[in-house]
Amino acid sequence: MPKFIEALKEKNPNQDEFIQAVEEYYESVYPIIEATPRYQKNKILERMTEPERVIIFSVPWIDDKGEIHVNRGYRVQMNSALGPYKGGLRFHPSVNLSILKFLAFEQISKNALTSLPLGGGKGGADFDPKGKSDLEVMRFCQSFMNELFRHIGNYTDIPAGDIGVGGREIGYLFGKYKRIKNQFSGVLTGKGINWGGSLIRPEATGYGLIYFAKHMLENQGSQLKGKRCLVSGAGNVAQYAIEKLIDLEAKVISVSDSTGFIIDENGFTREKLDLLMEVKNERREGLESYAAEFDDLHFQAHDYDPDASLWKTKADCAFPCATQNEIGEADAKDLIENEIRLVAEGSNMSCTNEAIRILQESGVLYAPGKAANAGGVAVSGLEMSQNSQRVGWSREKVDSELQNIMKHIHGQCLSYAQKNNKPNNYLAGANIAAFFKVADAMIDQGVV
Ligand code: NDP
């Protein structure tokens, strides 16, 4: 094991997800560091993997019955070489320091790839919004912001949404920040459209993912039209990935959530997607309720047969859009057996490192989340620009900027992969392109 990784493990015990993210990155960048004395001398990797600041705080709140609860809140401010910290907030019972450090670490490269002036951060809480009333969620968000407000600001750190944090939560968080600071500023992104949000922000991650995949296929002389596509997740990223796939005449044959999955051989239509959005976003119910609306759809609960998996279905393209490590070694083998041609990550670190290796060795086109799902943070960056200028851009303008950014990220990945003798290796290309930007900025700014 490389000495650097050994030391990292010793310094960060029990942080498996964080170690996994750094190991994957290290493999791409260590040849460059070894060949470049100034990167070694400046201890770039050692500094990049140590968060600039971690804030951990208690979040007490009272439920509708008057009972008191306490959750743990976090903000990981990982790296500010390129701009203020930027990254989402995740509310999910699984949230811990390891998960947030991995997400914040990935965010450094992702934000660098967008070419916008954004550093990397991430935060959240081990709070589960599921099954809570709107008032309970509001009280939780207000308590969370009671502490977070001290550490964020439009030139310091600008959080956004992630799993469990959508428009409702951003609204409550923003309202509390505004009240405490007596300031209406662009301190959060993902805001409502009539109070400082950007058009296309809800769609941006899913749309951007599909724009990226379109370029991957076009680069091989192929296209999305007519391709059988697997999508996992049923939240923000999955919904808009499905929408763009339908627009581009691909056939979406799956969807999943934390309760189970559905294979729909007839393919998603606009009407089916509207119903999915109603079930997930308004009724806040599980996929079983969606399947119940159709005679020909079968809902497969995860706990009914843990070996059943949507990745066992024959398809051309796979878009994991639920959570980290949702494609493991066995899933990668299943996908290859079913002749998958492309895997592009909507979720962050969707694939384990072993799964990535298997996919790449089999010649599957693989795009890491830090490149393929960067559309969300890119449009968050555009929301910040609109807030600063006090203007609101049209849907067409934001979408066109998003398309340009995804095209540019795709181009950077390909060209840095090529330059480093790893043709079509989007992971190596993404890591190396981002590394140069962040490392050089860190050196320019000195050891501070
Ligand atoms: P949402 O909360 O809107 O949706 C998440 C979806 O994934 C839900 O359908 C959820 O199921 C499912 N899910 C979550 N955890 C698990 C799990 N452990 N097992 C199975 N299913 C699970 O989140 P987003 O769509 O915003 O985020 C999805 C992924 O995309 C995350 O990895 C996030 O970090 C990443 N991402 C999001 C961006 C954004 O702009 N929102 C930007 C870039 C990346 P259920 O509905 O039952 O809760």
Short mmCIF file of N, CA, C and O in Angstrom, two decimals, residues 26-138:
data_model
loop_
_atom_site.label_atom_id
_atom_site.label_comp_id
_atom_site.label_asym_id
_atom_site.label_seq_id
_atom_site.Cartn_x
_atom_site.Cartn_y
_atom_site.Cartn_z
N TYR A 26 -6.06 9.21 -5.92
CA TYR A 26 -4.60 9.04 -5.82
C TYR A 26 -4.07 8.26 -7.01
O TYR A 26 -3.03 8.60 -7.59
N GLU A 27 -4.79 7.22 -7.37
CA GLU A 27 -4.34 6.36 -8.48
C GLU A 27 -4.15 7.17 -9.77
O GLU A 27 -3.22 6.93 -10.53
N SER A 28 -5.02 8.16 -10.00
CA SER A 28 -4.89 8.99 -11.21
C SER A 28 -3.76 10.01 -11.09
O SER A 28 -3.08 10.28 -12.07
N VAL A 29 -3.60 10.61 -9.89
CA VAL A 29 -2.70 11.78 -9.83
C VAL A 29 -1.29 11.47 -9.35
O VAL A 29 -0.40 12.30 -9.54
N TYR A 30 -1.07 10.29 -8.73
CA TYR A 30 0.28 10.10 -8.17
C TYR A 30 1.39 10.12 -9.22
O TYR A 30 2.48 10.64 -8.95
N PRO A 31 1.15 9.62 -10.46
CA PRO A 31 2.26 9.71 -11.43
C PRO A 31 2.64 11.17 -11.71
O PRO A 31 3.81 11.47 -11.92
N ILE A 32 1.68 12.05 -11.67
CA ILE A 32 1.97 13.47 -11.92
C ILE A 32 2.73 14.07 -10.74
O ILE A 32 3.70 14.79 -10.89
N ILE A 33 2.29 13.71 -9.56
CA ILE A 33 2.97 14.24 -8.37
C ILE A 33 4.41 13.71 -8.31
O ILE A 33 5.35 14.47 -8.05
N GLU A 34 4.58 12.44 -8.61
CA GLU A 34 5.93 11.86 -8.56
C GLU A 34 6.85 12.52 -9.58
O GLU A 34 8.05 12.64 -9.35
N ALA A 35 6.27 12.97 -10.68
CA ALA A 35 7.10 13.55 -11.74
C ALA A 35 7.27 15.07 -11.58
O ALA A 35 7.95 15.70 -12.38
N THR A 36 6.64 15.65 -10.56
CA THR A 36 6.65 17.12 -10.43
C THR A 36 7.09 17.53 -9.03
O THR A 36 6.28 17.56 -8.10
N PRO A 37 8.38 17.87 -8.87
CA PRO A 37 8.89 18.16 -7.52
C PRO A 37 8.10 19.24 -6.78
O PRO A 37 7.90 19.14 -5.57
N ARG A 38 7.59 20.27 -7.49
CA ARG A 38 6.90 21.34 -6.74
C ARG A 38 5.59 20.84 -6.11
O ARG A 38 5.17 21.34 -5.07
N TYR A 39 4.95 19.83 -6.72
CA TYR A 39 3.74 19.28 -6.08
C TYR A 39 4.10 18.48 -4.83
O TYR A 39 3.38 18.49 -3.84
N GLN A 40 5.26 17.80 -4.92
CA GLN A 40 5.70 17.05 -3.72
C GLN A 40 6.09 18.01 -2.61
O GLN A 40 5.67 17.88 -1.47
N LYS A 41 6.93 19.00 -2.99
CA LYS A 41 7.46 19.96 -2.00
C LYS A 41 6.33 20.70 -1.31
O LYS A 41 6.39 20.98 -0.11
N ASN A 42 5.29 21.01 -2.05
CA ASN A 42 4.18 21.77 -1.48
C ASN A 42 3.16 20.88 -0.76
O ASN A 42 2.12 21.38 -0.32
N LYS A 43 3.44 19.60 -0.68
CA LYS A 43 2.56 18.65 0.04
C LYS A 43 1.09 18.85 -0.37
O LYS A 43 0.19 18.95 0.47
N ILE A 44 0.88 18.92 -1.70
CA ILE A 44 -0.46 19.24 -2.20
C ILE A 44 -1.50 18.20 -1.76
O ILE A 44 -2.57 18.55 -1.25
N LEU A 45 -1.17 16.94 -1.94
CA LEU A 45 -2.17 15.91 -1.64
C LEU A 45 -2.46 15.84 -0.14
O LEU A 45 -3.61 15.66 0.28
N GLU A 46 -1.41 16.00 0.66
CA GLU A 46 -1.59 15.98 2.12
C GLU A 46 -2.50 17.13 2.53
O GLU A 46 -3.39 16.97 3.38
N ARG A 47 -2.31 18.30 1.92
CA ARG A 47 -3.13 19.47 2.28
C ARG A 47 -4.55 19.35 1.71
O ARG A 47 -5.53 19.73 2.36
N MET A 48 -4.65 18.78 0.51
CA MET A 48 -5.97 18.67 -0.12
C MET A 48 -6.88 17.68 0.62
O MET A 48 -8.11 17.78 0.56
N THR A 49 -6.29 16.71 1.29
CA THR A 49 -7.09 15.68 1.96
C THR A 49 -7.36 16.01 3.43
O THR A 49 -7.97 15.21 4.14
N GLU A 50 -6.87 17.15 3.88
CA GLU A 50 -7.16 17.59 5.26
C GLU A 50 -8.15 18.75 5.16
O GLU A 50 -7.81 19.81 4.62
N PRO A 51 -9.39 18.57 5.65
CA PRO A 51 -10.35 19.68 5.52
C PRO A 51 -9.81 20.95 6.15
O PRO A 51 -9.16 20.91 7.20
N GLU A 52 -10.08 22.08 5.49
CA GLU A 52 -9.63 23.36 6.07
C GLU A 52 -10.37 23.62 7.39
O GLU A 52 -9.83 24.20 8.32
N ARG A 53 -11.60 23.17 7.45
CA ARG A 53 -12.37 23.33 8.70
C ARG A 53 -13.51 22.31 8.72
O ARG A 53 -14.14 22.06 7.69
N VAL A 54 -13.77 21.73 9.92
CA VAL A 54 -14.95 20.86 10.08
C VAL A 54 -15.75 21.39 11.26
O VAL A 54 -15.19 21.61 12.34
N ILE A 55 -17.01 21.61 11.05
CA ILE A 55 -17.86 22.10 12.13
C ILE A 55 -18.87 20.99 12.46
O ILE A 55 -19.54 20.47 11.56
N ILE A 56 -18.94 20.62 13.72
CA ILE A 56 -19.92 19.61 14.15
C ILE A 56 -20.76 20.24 15.26
O ILE A 56 -20.21 20.85 16.17
N PHE A 57 -22.07 20.12 15.15
CA PHE A 57 -22.92 20.81 16.13
C PHE A 57 -24.20 20.03 16.41
O PHE A 57 -24.63 19.21 15.60
N SER A 58 -24.78 20.32 17.54
CA SER A 58 -26.03 19.62 17.89
C SER A 58 -27.22 20.37 17.28
O SER A 58 -27.19 21.60 17.15
N VAL A 59 -28.22 19.58 16.91
CA VAL A 59 -29.43 20.18 16.33
C VAL A 59 -30.64 19.67 17.11
O VAL A 59 -31.27 18.67 16.76
N PRO A 60 -30.97 20.36 18.20
CA PRO A 60 -32.14 19.94 18.97
C PRO A 60 -33.42 20.47 18.32
O PRO A 60 -33.42 21.58 17.78
N TRP A 61 -34.49 19.68 18.36
CA TRP A 61 -35.76 20.14 17.78
C TRP A 61 -36.91 19.40 18.45
O TRP A 61 -36.71 18.36 19.10
N ILE A 62 -38.08 19.94 18.29
CA ILE A 62 -39.25 19.39 19.00
C ILE A 62 -40.27 18.89 17.98
O ILE A 62 -40.63 19.60 17.04
N ASP A 63 -40.71 17.63 18.14
CA ASP A 63 -41.67 17.07 17.18
C ASP A 63 -43.10 17.54 17.48
O ASP A 63 -43.33 18.28 18.45
N ASP A 64 -44.04 17.09 16.65
CA ASP A 64 -45.41 17.58 16.77
C ASP A 64 -46.08 17.16 18.08
O ASP A 64 -47.09 17.73 18.49
N LYS A 65 -45.52 16.10 18.71
CA LYS A 65 -46.13 15.65 19.98
C LYS A 65 -45.48 16.34 21.17
O LYS A 65 -45.78 16.03 22.33
N GLY A 66 -44.50 17.20 20.91
CA GLY A 66 -43.83 17.91 22.00
C GLY A 66 -42.59 17.21 22.50
O GLY A 66 -41.94 17.67 23.45
N GLU A 67 -42.22 16.09 21.86
CA GLU A 67 -41.03 15.35 22.30
C GLU A 67 -39.77 16.00 21.73
O GLU A 67 -39.74 16.43 20.58
N ILE A 68 -38.71 16.02 22.56
CA ILE A 68 -37.45 16.65 22.12
C ILE A 68 -36.56 15.60 21.46
O ILE A 68 -36.44 14.47 21.95
N HIS A 69 -35.92 15.99 20.37
CA HIS A 69 -34.95 15.12 19.68
C HIS A 69 -33.66 15.90 19.51
O HIS A 69 -33.67 17.13 19.49
N VAL A 70 -32.56 15.17 19.33
CA VAL A 70 -31.31 15.86 19.00
C VAL A 70 -30.59 15.10 17.90
O VAL A 70 -30.42 13.88 17.99
N ASN A 71 -30.24 15.83 16.84
CA ASN A 71 -29.46 15.25 15.74
C ASN A 71 -28.09 15.90 15.71
O ASN A 71 -27.84 16.87 16.42
N ARG A 72 -27.23 15.33 14.85
CA ARG A 72 -25.88 15.87 14.72
C ARG A 72 -25.75 16.58 13.37
O ARG A 72 -26.03 15.98 12.34
N GLY A 73 -25.37 17.83 13.40
CA GLY A 73 -25.19 18.60 12.17
C GLY A 73 -23.71 18.76 11.85
O GLY A 73 -22.86 18.74 12.76
N TYR A 74 -23.40 18.91 10.55
CA TYR A 74 -22.00 19.03 10.11
C TYR A 74 -21.89 20.04 8.97
O TYR A 74 -22.80 20.19 8.16
N ARG A 75 -20.72 20.66 8.88
CA ARG A 75 -20.31 21.31 7.64
C ARG A 75 -18.81 21.04 7.48
O ARG A 75 -18.03 21.33 8.41
N VAL A 76 -18.45 20.45 6.35
CA VAL A 76 -17.04 20.17 6.06
C VAL A 76 -16.59 21.19 5.02
O VAL A 76 -17.07 21.18 3.89
N GLN A 77 -15.69 22.10 5.41
CA GLN A 77 -15.16 23.11 4.48
C GLN A 77 -13.81 22.60 4.03
O GLN A 77 -12.80 22.73 4.71
N MET A 78 -13.81 21.96 2.87
CA MET A 78 -12.68 21.12 2.48
C MET A 78 -11.53 21.91 1.85
O MET A 78 -10.39 21.76 2.26
N ASN A 79 -11.84 22.72 0.85
CA ASN A 79 -10.76 23.40 0.13
C ASN A 79 -11.30 24.67 -0.52
O ASN A 79 -12.34 24.64 -1.18
N SER A 80 -10.59 25.79 -0.31
CA SER A 80 -11.08 27.07 -0.86
C SER A 80 -10.08 27.68 -1.83
O SER A 80 -10.04 28.90 -1.99
N ALA A 81 -9.25 26.84 -2.47
CA ALA A 81 -8.24 27.39 -3.39
C ALA A 81 -8.88 28.12 -4.57
O ALA A 81 -8.37 29.12 -5.04
N LEU A 82 -10.01 27.62 -5.05
CA LEU A 82 -10.59 28.20 -6.27
C LEU A 82 -11.75 29.16 -6.00
O LEU A 82 -12.22 29.82 -6.92
N GLY A 83 -12.24 29.20 -4.77
CA GLY A 83 -13.38 30.07 -4.48
C GLY A 83 -13.98 29.70 -3.14
O GLY A 83 -13.47 28.83 -2.43
N PRO A 84 -15.10 30.36 -2.77
CA PRO A 84 -15.75 30.01 -1.51
C PRO A 84 -16.21 28.54 -1.52
O PRO A 84 -16.48 27.99 -2.59
N TYR A 85 -16.29 27.95 -0.35
CA TYR A 85 -16.74 26.55 -0.26
C TYR A 85 -18.12 26.44 -0.88
O TYR A 85 -18.98 27.30 -0.68
N LYS A 86 -18.33 25.35 -1.61
CA LYS A 86 -19.64 25.15 -2.26
C LYS A 86 -19.92 23.67 -2.29
O LYS A 86 -19.05 22.87 -2.70
N GLY A 87 -21.10 23.28 -1.88
CA GLY A 87 -21.49 21.87 -1.89
C GLY A 87 -22.77 21.73 -1.10
O GLY A 87 -23.13 22.59 -0.30
N GLY A 88 -23.48 20.63 -1.34
CA GLY A 88 -24.82 20.48 -0.80
C GLY A 88 -24.88 20.09 0.67
O GLY A 88 -23.87 19.84 1.33
N LEU A 89 -26.12 20.07 1.16
CA LEU A 89 -26.43 19.57 2.50
C LEU A 89 -27.24 18.29 2.32
O LEU A 89 -28.18 18.26 1.52
N ARG A 90 -26.88 17.25 3.05
CA ARG A 90 -27.59 15.98 2.97
C ARG A 90 -28.27 15.70 4.31
O ARG A 90 -27.59 15.72 5.35
N PHE A 91 -29.57 15.45 4.29
CA PHE A 91 -30.28 15.01 5.50
C PHE A 91 -30.68 13.56 5.28
O PHE A 91 -31.60 13.24 4.51
N HIS A 92 -30.00 12.67 5.98
CA HIS A 92 -30.28 11.23 5.83
C HIS A 92 -29.71 10.54 7.07
O HIS A 92 -28.65 10.94 7.57
N PRO A 93 -30.41 9.49 7.58
CA PRO A 93 -29.91 8.85 8.82
C PRO A 93 -28.49 8.31 8.70
O PRO A 93 -27.81 8.14 9.72
N SER A 94 -28.04 8.03 7.47
CA SER A 94 -26.69 7.44 7.31
C SER A 94 -25.58 8.49 7.37
O SER A 94 -24.40 8.14 7.34
N VAL A 95 -25.93 9.76 7.45
CA VAL A 95 -24.89 10.81 7.38
C VAL A 95 -23.92 10.71 8.56
O VAL A 95 -24.32 10.59 9.71
N ASN A 96 -22.63 10.71 8.22
CA ASN A 96 -21.58 10.76 9.24
C ASN A 96 -20.38 11.51 8.66
O ASN A 96 -20.41 11.93 7.49
N LEU A 97 -19.32 11.65 9.43
CA LEU A 97 -18.19 12.46 8.99
C LEU A 97 -17.50 11.86 7.77
O LEU A 97 -17.07 12.59 6.86
N SER A 98 -17.42 10.53 7.72
CA SER A 98 -16.75 9.89 6.59
C SER A 98 -17.49 10.20 5.29
O SER A 98 -16.88 10.56 4.28
N ILE A 99 -18.81 10.06 5.31
CA ILE A 99 -19.59 10.31 4.09
C ILE A 99 -19.47 11.77 3.67
O ILE A 99 -19.27 12.09 2.50
N LEU A 100 -19.53 12.68 4.63
CA LEU A 100 -19.45 14.09 4.25
C LEU A 100 -18.05 14.48 3.79
O LEU A 100 -17.89 15.32 2.89
N LYS A 101 -17.02 13.85 4.36
CA LYS A 101 -15.65 14.15 3.90
C LYS A 101 -15.44 13.60 2.48
O LYS A 101 -14.79 14.24 1.66
N PHE A 102 -15.99 12.43 2.19
CA PHE A 102 -15.85 11.92 0.82
C PHE A 102 -16.56 12.85 -0.15
O PHE A 102 -16.04 13.21 -1.21
N LEU A 103 -17.77 13.28 0.22
CA LEU A 103 -18.53 14.15 -0.68
C LEU A 103 -17.83 15.50 -0.86
O LEU A 103 -17.75 16.03 -1.98
N ALA A 104 -17.28 16.03 0.23
CA ALA A 104 -16.59 17.33 0.15
C ALA A 104 -15.32 17.20 -0.68
O ALA A 104 -14.97 18.10 -1.45
N PHE A 105 -14.63 16.07 -0.55
CA PHE A 105 -13.41 15.85 -1.32
C PHE A 105 -13.73 15.75 -2.82
O PHE A 105 -13.05 16.36 -3.65
N GLU A 106 -14.77 15.02 -3.15
CA GLU A 106 -15.18 14.90 -4.56
C GLU A 106 -15.58 16.27 -5.12
O GLU A 106 -15.38 16.57 -6.29
N GLN A 107 -16.18 17.06 -4.23
CA GLN A 107 -16.69 18.37 -4.66
C GLN A 107 -15.55 19.30 -5.10
O GLN A 107 -15.75 20.15 -5.96
N ILE A 108 -14.36 19.12 -4.54
CA ILE A 108 -13.22 19.97 -4.95
C ILE A 108 -12.98 19.81 -6.45
O ILE A 108 -12.90 20.78 -7.19
N SER A 109 -12.90 18.55 -6.91
CA SER A 109 -12.60 18.29 -8.32
C SER A 109 -13.78 18.69 -9.19
O SER A 109 -13.61 19.28 -10.26
N LYS A 110 -14.98 18.32 -8.73
CA LYS A 110 -16.18 18.63 -9.52
C LYS A 110 -16.27 20.13 -9.79
O LYS A 110 -16.46 20.57 -10.92
N ASN A 111 -16.11 20.91 -8.72
CA ASN A 111 -16.25 22.36 -8.87
C ASN A 111 -15.14 22.92 -9.75
O ASN A 111 -15.37 23.84 -10.54
N ALA A 112 -13.95 22.36 -9.62
CA ALA A 112 -12.83 22.80 -10.48
C ALA A 112 -13.17 22.54 -11.95
O ALA A 112 -12.90 23.38 -12.81
N LEU A 113 -13.76 21.40 -12.23
CA LEU A 113 -14.07 21.04 -13.62
C LEU A 113 -15.07 22.00 -14.26
O LEU A 113 -15.06 22.21 -15.46
N THR A 114 -15.96 22.59 -13.44
CA THR A 114 -16.95 23.51 -14.02
C THR A 114 -16.29 24.79 -14.53
O THR A 114 -16.92 25.56 -15.26
N SER A 115 -15.05 25.05 -14.09
CA SER A 115 -14.31 26.28 -14.41
C SER A 115 -14.92 27.51 -13.74
O SER A 115 -14.56 28.64 -14.07
N LEU A 116 -15.84 27.33 -12.81
CA LEU A 116 -16.40 28.46 -12.06
C LEU A 116 -15.57 28.63 -10.79
O LEU A 116 -14.93 27.68 -10.33
N PRO A 117 -15.57 29.83 -10.21
CA PRO A 117 -14.73 30.07 -9.02
C PRO A 117 -15.36 29.50 -7.75
O PRO A 117 -15.93 30.23 -6.95
N LEU A 118 -15.28 28.19 -7.58
CA LEU A 118 -15.93 27.53 -6.45
C LEU A 118 -14.98 26.57 -5.76
O LEU A 118 -14.35 25.72 -6.41
N GLY A 119 -14.87 26.69 -4.43
CA GLY A 119 -14.14 25.70 -3.64
C GLY A 119 -15.05 24.53 -3.31
O GLY A 119 -16.18 24.46 -3.79
N GLY A 120 -14.57 23.61 -2.48
CA GLY A 120 -15.34 22.39 -2.19
C GLY A 120 -15.77 22.28 -0.74
O GLY A 120 -14.98 22.53 0.18
N GLY A 121 -17.02 21.91 -0.53
CA GLY A 121 -17.53 21.68 0.83
C GLY A 121 -18.73 20.76 0.78
O GLY A 121 -19.22 20.41 -0.30
N LYS A 122 -19.19 20.35 1.92
CA LYS A 122 -20.41 19.51 2.00
C LYS A 122 -20.88 19.52 3.45
O LYS A 122 -20.07 19.73 4.37
N GLY A 123 -22.15 19.26 3.66
CA GLY A 123 -22.64 19.25 5.04
C GLY A 123 -23.91 18.46 5.15
O GLY A 123 -24.34 17.81 4.20
N GLY A 124 -24.52 18.53 6.31
CA GLY A 124 -25.79 17.82 6.48
C GLY A 124 -26.02 17.41 7.92
O GLY A 124 -25.43 17.96 8.86
N ALA A 125 -26.89 16.42 8.06
CA ALA A 125 -27.24 15.93 9.39
C ALA A 125 -27.80 14.52 9.28
O ALA A 125 -28.31 14.13 8.23
N ASP A 126 -27.72 13.79 10.39
CA ASP A 126 -28.26 12.42 10.42
C ASP A 126 -29.76 12.44 10.72
O ASP A 126 -30.28 11.59 11.44
N PHE A 127 -30.42 13.42 10.16
CA PHE A 127 -31.86 13.61 10.34
C PHE A 127 -32.59 12.99 9.16
O PHE A 127 -32.14 13.13 8.02
N ASP A 128 -33.71 12.33 9.41
CA ASP A 128 -34.47 11.70 8.33
C ASP A 128 -35.76 12.49 8.10
O ASP A 128 -36.69 12.40 8.91
N PRO A 129 -35.85 13.25 7.02
CA PRO A 129 -37.08 14.03 6.79
C PRO A 129 -38.28 13.14 6.48
O PRO A 129 -39.42 13.60 6.55
N LYS A 130 -38.00 11.86 6.15
CA LYS A 130 -39.09 10.97 5.75
C LYS A 130 -40.08 10.74 6.90
O LYS A 130 -39.67 10.49 8.04
N GLY A 131 -41.35 10.87 6.62
CA GLY A 131 -42.37 10.62 7.64
C GLY A 131 -42.56 11.80 8.60
O GLY A 131 -43.37 11.73 9.52
N LYS A 132 -41.81 12.87 8.41
CA LYS A 132 -41.97 14.04 9.28
C LYS A 132 -42.96 15.01 8.63
O LYS A 132 -43.06 15.10 7.41
N SER A 133 -43.68 15.75 9.51
CA SER A 133 -44.61 16.76 8.97
C SER A 133 -43.80 17.97 8.48
O SER A 133 -42.63 18.14 8.84
N ASP A 134 -44.45 18.81 7.69
CA ASP A 134 -43.77 20.03 7.22
C ASP A 134 -43.30 20.88 8.40
O ASP A 134 -42.22 21.46 8.37
N LEU A 135 -44.12 20.93 9.46
CA LEU A 135 -43.73 21.75 10.62
C LEU A 135 -42.50 21.17 11.32
O LEU A 135 -41.63 21.91 11.78
N GLU A 136 -42.43 19.85 11.39
CA GLU A 136 -41.26 19.22 12.02
C GLU A 136 -40.00 19.51 11.20
O GLU A 136 -38.95 19.84 11.75
N VAL A 137 -40.14 19.38 9.87
CA VAL A 137 -38.99 19.67 9.00
C VAL A 137 -38.59 21.14 9.15
O VAL A 137 -37.40 21.47 9.24
N MET A 138 -39.58 22.01 9.25
CA MET A 138 -39.26 23.44 9.40
C MET A 138 -38.51 23.70 10.72
O MET A 138 -37.49 24.39 10.74
#
